[in-house]
């Protein structure tokens, strides 16, 4: 029996989410008294790197990186059989979200996404997962022998184990997908919102897209990603991929800075699990102050330049 | 062309979430139920494609009779017919298993990206695997031309374009379309449109929700004077240690 971790590769490198998943997988394996194997599909990444984060063994499938859910799920299922894995860990990224249900179906496994805790195995196999779009958590008992867990990015500290992993090619190949990939457009050089540790977000209080340089300058100074409220993306001041909240992306950075955002319940749903929240709003009654750790009651156009200057220092 | 849109019925987005029975049950008192916002997009785009290609749109919901007003809403948007599979939905796997039993013969199945209550985001992929067809998550565009479906979908750090011949299943993401608002004629017509109730064929049994928890409340905001805003950076660096 083993725990298998899908270690995601992007642009020839393991993602941070892959290290999180491996380190989480190792802790699950320790709990279950089994070993942890990582599977890496794609080229360029050095599988032995995963030993540091706790992998005992790494299976590689050296093909191009083009991800399709059907082909990847079949391949990971093949490796799960190869190493007798009953529990598979993936990160709940877009890739992981596409992969995990198909994999669960192939394995006849119980599936839990948005997982934010290690399993509690005292009475069955229970995990804590986010529900109601960030407004609550549920403890769910996974009742099948096989399990697939999709863990929320940025929810687990990356632990290092300083061991070496045995790396080998898997005998499993990547089958053809029923889907043709016609074009891929990746924004390079920008930090993907779901993976960012710091997020600077702007709302309608910024008055217009021409003022977004203030958000971007602060983000650049802090190595942060940028986000926005729903009306801001609805009015096309910003791309919809930046819209966070109940009907946008749910994020969990270490620091979320909300500028000129009122703090509507639907907005808070997507960001309230952030470790530290800062609200900047000229209205002292703005609901965001109730959800924030730090606040500045002031005009964004006066406050942001000061923050940018201090951050560059 | 036959299109199937899967809909879930969820608490209104403004709902304050609370629990009862020692945090084991969601408190439904006073909760207003709505069509899951992503499923509104699934229904709308399904209709647009059906209308453009001389096809039909069927709505499917796994749930009890109390969901029928929301099913009628989807019909009033213009769908031709609806199927309610009579079962208390246990989890995404149970829902997908039930839908897979009626999903034969559709060229395109559309779900929402996720239901805003349990946020599984799983029904699309599960259905794809159960039916042995491609699944395309978080699509922001669906078009049909020359016997092929073409999609744009969100990926980590970008977007991609994919295509396939049907049948296939896709999950709707914001940007797919503007949700259609039912008009008076649609609302009248929906009253008499076929809503077939079929018995459940499976029993679930993949997971059990044991209890719930609300996020820990914030201990109170610490205000910084706007004339000394730069101090915030110092606090975030040295006190909160997040930058
Ligand atoms: C079904 C549904 C789903 C929704 N989903 C989402 C979602 O996912 N995400 C989301 O964000 N919203 C969502 N909403 C919308 C949500 O209810 C709010 O309308 C929205 O979050 C408000 O955006 P905002 O705070 O940017 O704008 P506003 O509410 O207009 O707030 C602007 C704020 O800026 C402040 N301000 C103005 N000028 C300045 C200045 N110069 N300096 C500093 N502060 C200033 C104001 O005091 C105010 O608090 C949803 C709504 C519905 C009905
Ligand atoms: N009870 C249900 N009946 C029909 N479709 C559902 C049901 N629950 C979820 N779905 C569909 O599956 C999508 C994803 O739901 P989930 O996997 O629960 O997040 C929803 O947007 C719906 O399209």
XYZ file of C-alpha atoms and ligand atoms in Angstrom:
632
model
C 0.000 0.000 0.000
C 1.207 3.494 -0.710
C 0.148 7.106 -1.007
C 0.548 8.522 -4.500
C 1.030 12.244 -5.108
C 0.479 13.911 -8.464
C 3.347 16.421 -8.624
C 2.356 19.102 -11.080
C 4.904 20.393 -13.571
C 4.570 23.716 -15.347
C 7.097 25.122 -17.821
C 9.589 22.370 -17.074
C 9.547 22.928 -13.308
C 7.641 21.545 -10.369
C 5.081 24.003 -9.107
C 5.090 25.139 -5.512
C 1.768 23.299 -5.300
C 3.642 20.094 -6.139
C 5.944 20.521 -3.134
C 2.937 21.226 -0.917
C 1.220 18.091 -2.187
C 4.300 15.895 -1.732
C 4.954 17.171 1.779
C 1.266 16.669 2.619
C 1.357 13.201 1.039
C 4.340 12.263 3.175
C 2.459 13.238 6.327
C -0.540 11.172 5.220
C 1.757 8.240 4.496
C 3.374 8.554 7.937
C -0.094 8.533 9.462
C -1.080 5.403 7.544
C 2.306 3.726 7.997
C 2.931 3.504 4.286
C 5.360 4.995 1.792
C 4.788 7.943 -0.507
C 5.356 7.858 -4.240
C 5.152 10.926 -6.460
C 4.206 10.799 -10.128
C 5.562 13.500 -12.425
C 4.183 13.785 -15.935
C 6.168 16.065 -18.215
C 9.724 16.937 -19.032
C 12.459 19.070 -17.552
C 11.723 18.802 -13.842
C 14.232 16.856 -11.765
C 12.265 14.156 -9.946
C 14.966 13.730 -7.287
C 14.061 17.216 -6.023
C 10.908 15.722 -4.491
C 12.923 13.683 -1.983
C 13.517 16.848 0.012
C 9.763 17.210 0.497
C 9.293 13.646 1.603
C 8.839 11.449 -1.485
C 10.348 7.979 -1.084
C 9.994 7.214 -4.744
C 9.264 9.198 -7.902
C 7.740 7.740 -11.056
C 8.242 9.834 -14.145
C 6.353 9.807 -17.408
C 8.492 11.844 -19.793
C 6.116 13.222 -22.363
C 5.177 16.728 -23.466
C 3.307 18.763 -20.909
C -0.025 19.104 -22.742
C -2.592 18.347 -20.051
C -5.872 16.654 -20.834
C -8.005 15.315 -18.018
C -8.854 11.972 -19.641
C -5.288 11.007 -20.625
C -3.711 12.210 -17.372
C -6.329 10.500 -15.211
C -5.712 7.205 -17.038
C -1.952 7.603 -16.581
C -2.144 8.434 -12.872
C -4.547 5.538 -12.404
C -2.004 3.293 -14.159
C 0.756 4.429 -11.800
C -1.564 4.006 -8.793
C -1.980 0.371 -9.821
C 1.751 0.011 -10.459
C 2.622 1.129 -6.907
C -0.535 -0.239 -5.184
C -1.717 3.185 -4.096
C -5.055 3.462 -2.329
C -4.851 7.186 -1.588
C -3.948 9.784 -4.202
C -3.177 13.429 -3.416
C -3.465 16.220 -5.978
C -3.396 19.974 -5.564
C -6.744 21.664 -6.184
C -5.398 23.854 -8.997
C -7.304 24.098 -12.297
C -5.292 21.110 -13.462
C -5.965 19.190 -10.255
C -9.678 20.009 -10.379
C -9.913 18.595 -13.896
C -7.927 15.513 -13.032
C -9.242 14.479 -9.614
C -12.878 13.542 -10.415
C -11.919 11.439 -13.417
C -9.241 9.717 -11.377
C -11.650 9.082 -8.500
C -14.088 7.479 -10.910
C -11.406 5.219 -12.429
C -10.297 4.145 -8.931
C -13.811 3.758 -7.538
C -12.543 6.151 -4.881
C -14.199 8.600 -2.515
C -13.336 12.124 -3.603
C -12.810 15.237 -1.512
C -11.820 18.577 -3.027
C -10.886 21.840 -1.216
C -9.226 19.784 1.517
C -7.686 21.951 4.254
C -6.616 19.403 6.888
C -4.631 16.236 7.256
C -6.947 13.224 7.505
C -8.159 12.188 10.924
C -8.010 8.407 10.896
C -9.201 7.707 14.451
C -12.687 6.789 13.336
C -12.736 6.165 9.598
C -10.995 8.652 7.324
C -12.169 12.209 7.912
C -10.985 15.382 6.240
C -11.938 19.012 6.651
C -12.922 20.745 3.435
C -14.092 24.228 2.493
C -17.800 24.544 1.647
C -20.295 27.349 0.981
C -17.629 29.186 -1.013
C -15.405 29.931 1.945
C -18.215 30.676 4.393
C -17.815 27.362 6.269
C -15.959 24.068 6.588
C -17.270 20.523 6.616
C -15.853 17.373 8.144
C -16.456 14.594 5.693
C -15.915 10.906 6.150
C -14.563 9.195 3.029
C -16.045 5.738 3.137
C -14.455 3.947 0.170
C -11.185 2.030 0.467
C -9.649 4.198 -2.240
C -9.484 7.939 -1.782
C -8.611 10.949 -3.879
C -7.880 14.186 -2.019
C -7.527 17.521 -3.801
C -5.841 19.865 -1.331
C -6.359 23.639 -1.337
C -3.205 25.456 -2.475
C -1.503 27.627 0.189
C -3.164 25.675 3.007
C -0.238 23.582 4.128
C 3.227 24.509 5.163
C 5.826 22.846 2.944
C 7.783 20.521 5.239
C 11.205 19.307 4.288
C 12.460 15.841 5.091
C 15.902 16.045 3.527
C 15.836 12.536 2.155
C 16.594 11.275 -1.300
C 13.981 9.818 -3.560
C 14.477 6.910 -5.885
C 13.517 8.145 -9.370
C 12.497 5.819 -12.168
C 10.538 5.868 -15.395
C 7.089 4.453 -15.064
C 6.064 1.676 -17.408
C 2.800 3.565 -17.824
C 2.494 5.769 -20.890
C 0.171 8.602 -21.757
C -2.712 7.481 -23.948
C -4.372 9.681 -26.540
C -6.981 12.114 -25.347
C -10.420 12.468 -26.877
C -9.665 16.178 -26.892
C -7.458 18.204 -29.219
C -5.564 21.138 -27.742
C -5.642 23.860 -30.388
C -3.925 26.718 -28.572
C -2.461 27.558 -25.164
C -2.093 31.117 -23.927
C -0.185 31.450 -20.705
C 0.515 34.786 -19.167
C 4.203 34.546 -18.465
C 6.039 36.475 -15.811
C 2.900 36.978 -13.729
C 2.136 35.144 -10.527
C -1.048 33.069 -10.903
C -3.630 34.370 -8.464
C -4.407 31.007 -6.875
C -0.748 30.405 -6.087
C 0.159 33.867 -4.876
C 1.197 34.396 -1.253
C 0.344 38.082 -1.383
C -2.618 39.522 -3.298
C -3.421 43.211 -3.830
C -7.030 43.690 -4.849
C -8.985 46.692 -6.063
C -12.685 47.506 -6.099
C -14.996 50.100 -7.515
C -13.463 52.629 -5.126
C -10.527 52.938 -7.546
C -12.850 54.773 -9.924
C -11.503 53.414 -13.204
C -8.962 51.184 -14.981
C -6.663 54.182 -15.494
C -5.899 54.109 -11.758
C -4.856 50.473 -11.637
C -1.174 51.352 -11.865
C -1.462 52.054 -8.126
C -2.572 48.470 -7.463
C 0.028 47.100 -9.856
C 2.884 49.162 -8.473
C 2.154 48.007 -4.946
C 1.843 44.410 -6.167
C 5.158 44.613 -7.997
C 6.886 46.092 -4.975
C 5.614 43.233 -2.798
C 5.941 40.420 -5.352
C 2.170 40.040 -5.240
C -0.569 39.038 -7.663
C -3.486 41.378 -8.430
C -7.198 40.715 -8.004
C -10.456 42.651 -8.163
C -14.105 42.668 -7.115
C -16.907 41.446 -9.387
C -18.181 44.818 -10.634
C -14.645 45.727 -11.622
C -14.366 42.688 -13.890
C -18.003 43.075 -15.047
C -17.194 46.610 -16.223
C -14.085 45.185 -17.888
C -11.725 47.401 -15.949
C -9.847 44.168 -15.265
C -9.855 40.659 -16.808
C -12.383 38.248 -15.361
C -9.547 35.926 -14.328
C -8.835 38.411 -11.515
C -12.360 38.363 -10.084
C -12.371 36.863 -6.604
C -15.365 35.922 -4.478
C -18.277 33.577 -4.372
C -18.732 33.613 -8.135
C -15.071 34.189 -8.890
C -11.910 32.565 -7.657
C -11.501 31.526 -4.032
C -8.059 32.386 -2.765
C -6.108 31.827 0.396
C -2.979 33.951 0.357
C -0.914 34.852 3.404
C -1.831 38.486 2.843
C -4.878 39.965 1.099
C -5.024 43.736 0.699
C -8.444 45.075 -0.331
C -8.463 48.626 -1.633
C -11.756 50.424 -2.288
C -13.773 47.233 -1.858
C -16.846 47.434 0.362
C -16.667 43.850 1.683
C -19.964 42.406 0.443
C -20.692 38.899 1.711
C -20.146 37.448 -1.774
C -16.738 39.076 -2.016
C -15.663 38.008 1.481
C -16.644 34.416 0.707
C -13.750 34.113 -1.710
C -11.059 35.764 0.388
C -11.920 35.368 4.058
C -9.611 32.371 4.563
C -6.598 34.553 3.827
C -4.225 34.526 6.793
C -3.962 38.304 7.153
C -6.440 40.756 5.663
C -5.909 44.495 5.194
C -8.809 46.781 4.265
C -8.293 50.253 2.862
C -11.513 52.198 2.483
C -12.568 55.804 2.946
C -15.802 54.740 4.612
C -15.238 53.778 8.273
C -18.514 51.795 8.135
C -17.391 49.587 5.232
C -18.163 45.952 6.152
C -14.651 44.909 5.120
C -13.255 46.353 8.367
C -15.138 43.654 10.296
C -13.322 40.957 8.333
C -9.910 42.611 8.409
C -6.894 42.301 10.700
C -5.526 45.728 9.771
C -7.309 48.708 8.313
C -6.735 52.190 7.061
C -9.723 54.524 6.919
C -8.603 56.800 4.125
C -8.613 57.732 0.480
C -6.963 55.085 -1.695
C -5.375 57.752 -3.847
C -3.569 59.173 -0.831
C -2.827 55.893 0.943
C -1.533 53.788 -1.963
C 1.368 56.094 -2.948
C 2.575 56.007 0.671
C 2.372 52.202 0.725
C 4.208 51.910 -2.584
C 6.983 54.171 -1.339
C 7.292 52.228 1.920
C 7.216 48.862 0.156
C 10.015 49.879 -2.203
C 12.125 50.805 0.782
C -28.582 18.196 -31.541
C -29.472 17.143 -28.006
C -28.022 19.108 -25.113
C -28.326 18.341 -21.417
C -27.814 20.983 -18.719
C -27.308 19.810 -15.119
C -28.623 22.162 -12.490
C -28.177 22.345 -8.771
C -30.310 24.321 -6.354
C -28.350 26.318 -3.801
C -28.846 28.887 -1.028
C -28.966 32.462 -2.312
C -25.509 34.089 -2.337
C -26.434 36.510 0.465
C -27.288 33.659 2.862
C -25.635 33.817 6.237
C -24.483 30.255 6.728
C -25.313 28.663 10.097
C -25.758 25.122 11.377
C -28.067 23.327 13.770
C -28.161 20.038 15.697
C -24.746 20.466 17.214
C -23.285 21.674 13.901
C -24.329 18.567 12.019
C -27.054 20.103 9.831
C -27.136 23.154 7.587
C -29.718 25.575 8.968
C -32.266 25.958 6.171
C -34.554 28.266 8.181
C -35.362 31.360 6.137
C -33.004 30.345 3.338
C -33.983 31.372 -0.161
C -33.019 28.806 -2.811
C -31.822 29.768 -6.276
C -30.528 28.216 -9.463
C -26.765 27.820 -8.979
C -25.246 30.897 -10.713
C -22.875 28.829 -12.878
C -25.748 26.583 -13.945
C -27.601 29.668 -15.159
C -24.734 30.071 -17.600
C -24.868 26.377 -18.526
C -28.586 26.640 -19.304
C -28.196 29.899 -21.245
C -25.324 28.736 -23.446
C -27.019 25.357 -23.931
C -30.099 27.169 -25.196
C -28.117 29.409 -27.517
C -26.357 26.431 -29.096
C -29.581 24.402 -29.329
C -31.398 27.324 -30.964
C -28.596 27.962 -33.449
C -28.440 24.305 -34.499
C -32.054 23.226 -34.412
C -31.556 21.216 -31.243
C -33.211 20.754 -27.874
C -32.146 21.462 -24.317
C -33.090 19.147 -21.471
C -32.627 20.111 -17.819
C -31.683 17.491 -15.241
C -31.685 17.831 -11.487
C -31.034 15.248 -8.817
C -33.165 16.175 -5.844
C -36.514 16.174 -4.144
C -39.767 17.858 -5.165
C -38.997 21.096 -3.295
C -36.548 21.922 -6.109
C -39.316 22.141 -8.702
C -39.732 25.949 -8.633
C -36.074 26.302 -9.581
C -36.414 23.626 -12.285
C -39.381 25.599 -13.648
C -37.194 28.681 -13.711
C -34.733 26.861 -15.990
C -37.678 25.850 -18.182
C -38.878 29.444 -18.282
C -35.483 30.477 -19.645
C -36.410 28.393 -22.693
C -35.417 24.752 -22.062
C -37.655 22.192 -23.762
C -38.099 19.702 -20.955
C -36.785 18.703 -17.549
C -36.001 15.511 -15.709
C -35.918 15.341 -11.929
C -34.189 12.283 -10.571
C -35.932 11.688 -7.286
C -33.109 11.326 -4.769
C -31.590 13.294 -1.919
C -28.211 14.212 -3.421
C -25.493 12.810 -1.144
C -22.410 14.166 -2.889
C -21.054 14.922 -6.362
C -20.335 11.253 -7.003
C -23.888 10.255 -6.216
C -25.232 13.063 -8.424
C -22.989 12.098 -11.336
C -23.895 8.410 -11.055
C -27.570 9.255 -11.223
C -27.154 11.631 -14.152
C -25.002 9.106 -16.024
C -28.037 6.778 -16.099
C -30.043 9.225 -18.193
C -27.205 10.879 -20.136
C -27.043 8.519 -23.132
C -27.766 10.119 -26.481
C -26.851 13.732 -25.666
C -24.244 15.412 -27.864
C -23.231 17.944 -25.265
C -23.669 17.972 -21.501
C -23.090 21.210 -19.616
C -22.687 21.561 -15.845
C -21.647 24.532 -13.739
C -18.037 24.973 -12.706
C -19.104 24.195 -9.167
C -22.147 24.389 -6.987
C -21.762 27.309 -4.595
C -22.879 25.230 -1.605
C -20.697 22.121 -1.575
C -18.156 23.392 -4.119
C -17.191 19.929 -5.301
C -16.472 21.059 -8.822
C -16.571 17.391 -9.617
C -19.725 16.466 -11.514
C -18.296 17.398 -14.932
C -15.183 15.231 -14.629
C -17.048 12.393 -12.958
C -19.634 12.294 -15.741
C -16.885 12.360 -18.352
C -15.196 9.341 -16.800
C -18.461 7.474 -16.211
C -19.592 7.964 -19.797
C -16.089 7.554 -21.260
C -16.199 10.945 -22.995
C -13.952 14.024 -22.822
C -14.592 16.473 -19.967
C -13.634 20.105 -20.331
C -13.517 22.068 -17.075
C -14.145 25.800 -16.547
C -15.077 26.826 -20.076
C -15.481 30.487 -20.982
C -16.544 29.772 -24.587
C -18.457 26.958 -26.297
C -19.051 27.014 -30.044
C -20.254 24.391 -32.450
C -19.303 24.321 -36.120
C -18.610 21.684 -38.770
C -19.477 18.796 -36.479
C -17.096 19.881 -33.741
C -17.357 21.616 -30.395
C -14.712 24.191 -29.621
C -14.000 25.541 -26.142
C -11.880 28.115 -24.371
C -11.080 27.096 -20.857
C -9.243 28.608 -17.916
C -5.973 26.940 -17.012
C -3.502 27.816 -14.276
C -2.023 31.140 -15.339
C -3.853 31.432 -18.653
C -6.403 30.070 -21.054
C -6.451 27.348 -23.722
C -8.541 26.397 -26.730
C -9.580 22.769 -27.156
C -11.945 20.903 -29.451
C -13.604 17.559 -29.937
C -16.533 15.922 -31.661
C -19.383 15.163 -29.259
C -20.428 13.676 -27.042
C -18.556 15.560 -24.369
C -19.191 17.299 -21.055
C -18.119 20.836 -20.152
C -18.411 22.955 -16.998
C -19.488 26.582 -17.267
C -17.279 29.360 -15.939
C -18.083 33.047 -15.640
C -17.641 34.811 -19.011
C -19.344 31.982 -20.922
C -22.381 34.157 -21.645
C -24.800 36.623 -20.092
C -27.411 34.683 -18.107
C -30.787 34.794 -19.823
C -33.594 36.402 -17.849
C -36.941 34.623 -18.320
C -39.628 36.752 -19.944
C -43.386 36.581 -19.254
C -44.039 34.273 -22.188
C -41.295 31.939 -21.052
C -42.681 31.877 -17.514
C -46.190 31.036 -18.778
C -44.891 28.377 -21.164
C -42.784 26.758 -18.428
C -45.891 25.867 -16.413
C -46.923 23.240 -18.909
C -43.556 22.035 -20.165
C -42.804 18.375 -19.416
C -41.117 17.763 -16.067
C -40.543 14.067 -15.784
C -39.769 12.532 -12.396
C -37.697 9.363 -12.541
C -36.771 7.110 -9.626
C -33.197 6.964 -8.337
C -31.112 4.004 -9.461
C -28.120 4.264 -7.127
C -27.593 4.907 -3.434
C -24.391 6.927 -3.183
C -22.075 5.915 -0.381
C -18.815 7.622 -1.198
C -18.792 10.104 1.650
C -20.697 11.243 4.714
C -20.891 14.787 5.996
C -20.285 14.399 9.717
C -20.264 18.019 10.907
C -19.635 21.630 9.989
C -17.654 24.529 11.363
C -17.657 28.283 10.790
C -14.363 30.098 10.248
C -12.868 31.521 13.434
C -14.038 35.115 13.868
C -11.486 37.884 13.458
C -10.338 39.349 16.746
C -10.933 42.922 15.591
C -9.307 45.283 13.187
C -6.231 47.281 14.104
C -6.486 50.716 12.528
C -3.520 52.634 11.185
C -3.670 56.393 10.742
C -3.950 57.303 7.025
C -1.326 60.011 7.401
C 1.151 57.338 8.471
C 0.032 54.664 6.006
C 3.606 53.588 5.328
C 3.684 52.114 8.839
C 1.422 49.365 7.584
C 4.260 47.939 5.487
C 6.449 47.887 8.571
C 3.759 46.061 10.557
C 3.186 43.521 7.803
C 6.918 42.869 7.626
C 7.807 42.735 11.288
C 4.629 42.038 13.255
C 2.434 39.949 10.955
C 5.473 38.647 9.056
C 3.554 38.103 5.831
C 5.795 40.067 3.454
C -25.178 36.351 -7.206
C -24.101 37.329 -6.831
C -22.798 36.905 -6.816
C -21.768 37.810 -6.507
N -20.473 37.357 -6.500
C -19.484 38.244 -6.214
C -18.118 37.812 -6.213
O -17.801 36.652 -6.468
N -17.163 38.728 -5.943
C -17.445 40.047 -5.667
O -16.513 40.820 -5.429
N -18.729 40.460 -5.648
C -19.739 39.607 -5.931
N -21.016 40.063 -5.958
C -21.253 41.525 -5.833
C -21.236 42.020 -4.410
O -22.517 41.869 -3.849
C -20.845 43.512 -4.391
O -21.734 44.228 -5.211
C -19.421 43.782 -4.885
O -18.492 42.955 -4.215
C -19.079 45.245 -4.660
O -17.847 45.546 -5.273
P -16.966 46.736 -4.738
O -16.728 46.569 -3.287
O -15.783 46.849 -5.631
O -17.882 48.026 -5.060
P -18.765 48.927 -4.084
O -19.737 48.131 -3.314
O -19.255 50.029 -4.946
O -17.731 49.484 -3.045
C -16.744 50.410 -3.332
C -16.056 50.757 -2.023
O -14.985 51.626 -2.285
C -14.962 52.634 -1.278
N -14.326 53.817 -1.876
C -14.833 54.676 -2.787
N -13.922 55.593 -3.111
C -12.811 55.333 -2.399
C -11.526 55.937 -2.289
N -11.195 56.999 -3.012
N -10.638 55.397 -1.454
C -10.948 54.289 -0.708
N -12.145 53.689 -0.764
C -13.057 54.192 -1.599
C -16.398 52.844 -0.874
O -16.475 53.352 0.449
C -16.969 51.430 -1.002
O -16.886 50.731 0.226
C -22.060 39.166 -6.218
C -23.397 39.571 -6.205
C -24.410 38.670 -6.495
C -25.827 39.168 -6.450
N -28.215 17.743 -7.452
C -27.765 18.044 -8.675
N -28.514 17.770 -9.767
C -28.072 18.053 -11.022
N -26.889 18.611 -11.270
C -26.088 18.905 -10.234
C -26.479 18.638 -8.880
N -25.471 19.013 -8.068
C -24.503 19.513 -8.869
N -24.869 19.448 -10.175
C -24.112 19.937 -11.359
O -22.736 19.788 -11.150
C -22.082 21.058 -11.119
C -20.940 21.016 -10.150
O -21.419 20.683 -8.885
P -20.442 20.224 -7.715
O -19.574 19.146 -8.254
O -21.370 19.786 -6.644
O -19.671 21.464 -7.344
C -23.192 22.039 -10.788
O -22.867 23.337 -11.256
C -24.354 21.423 -11.554
O -24.263 21.700 -12.938
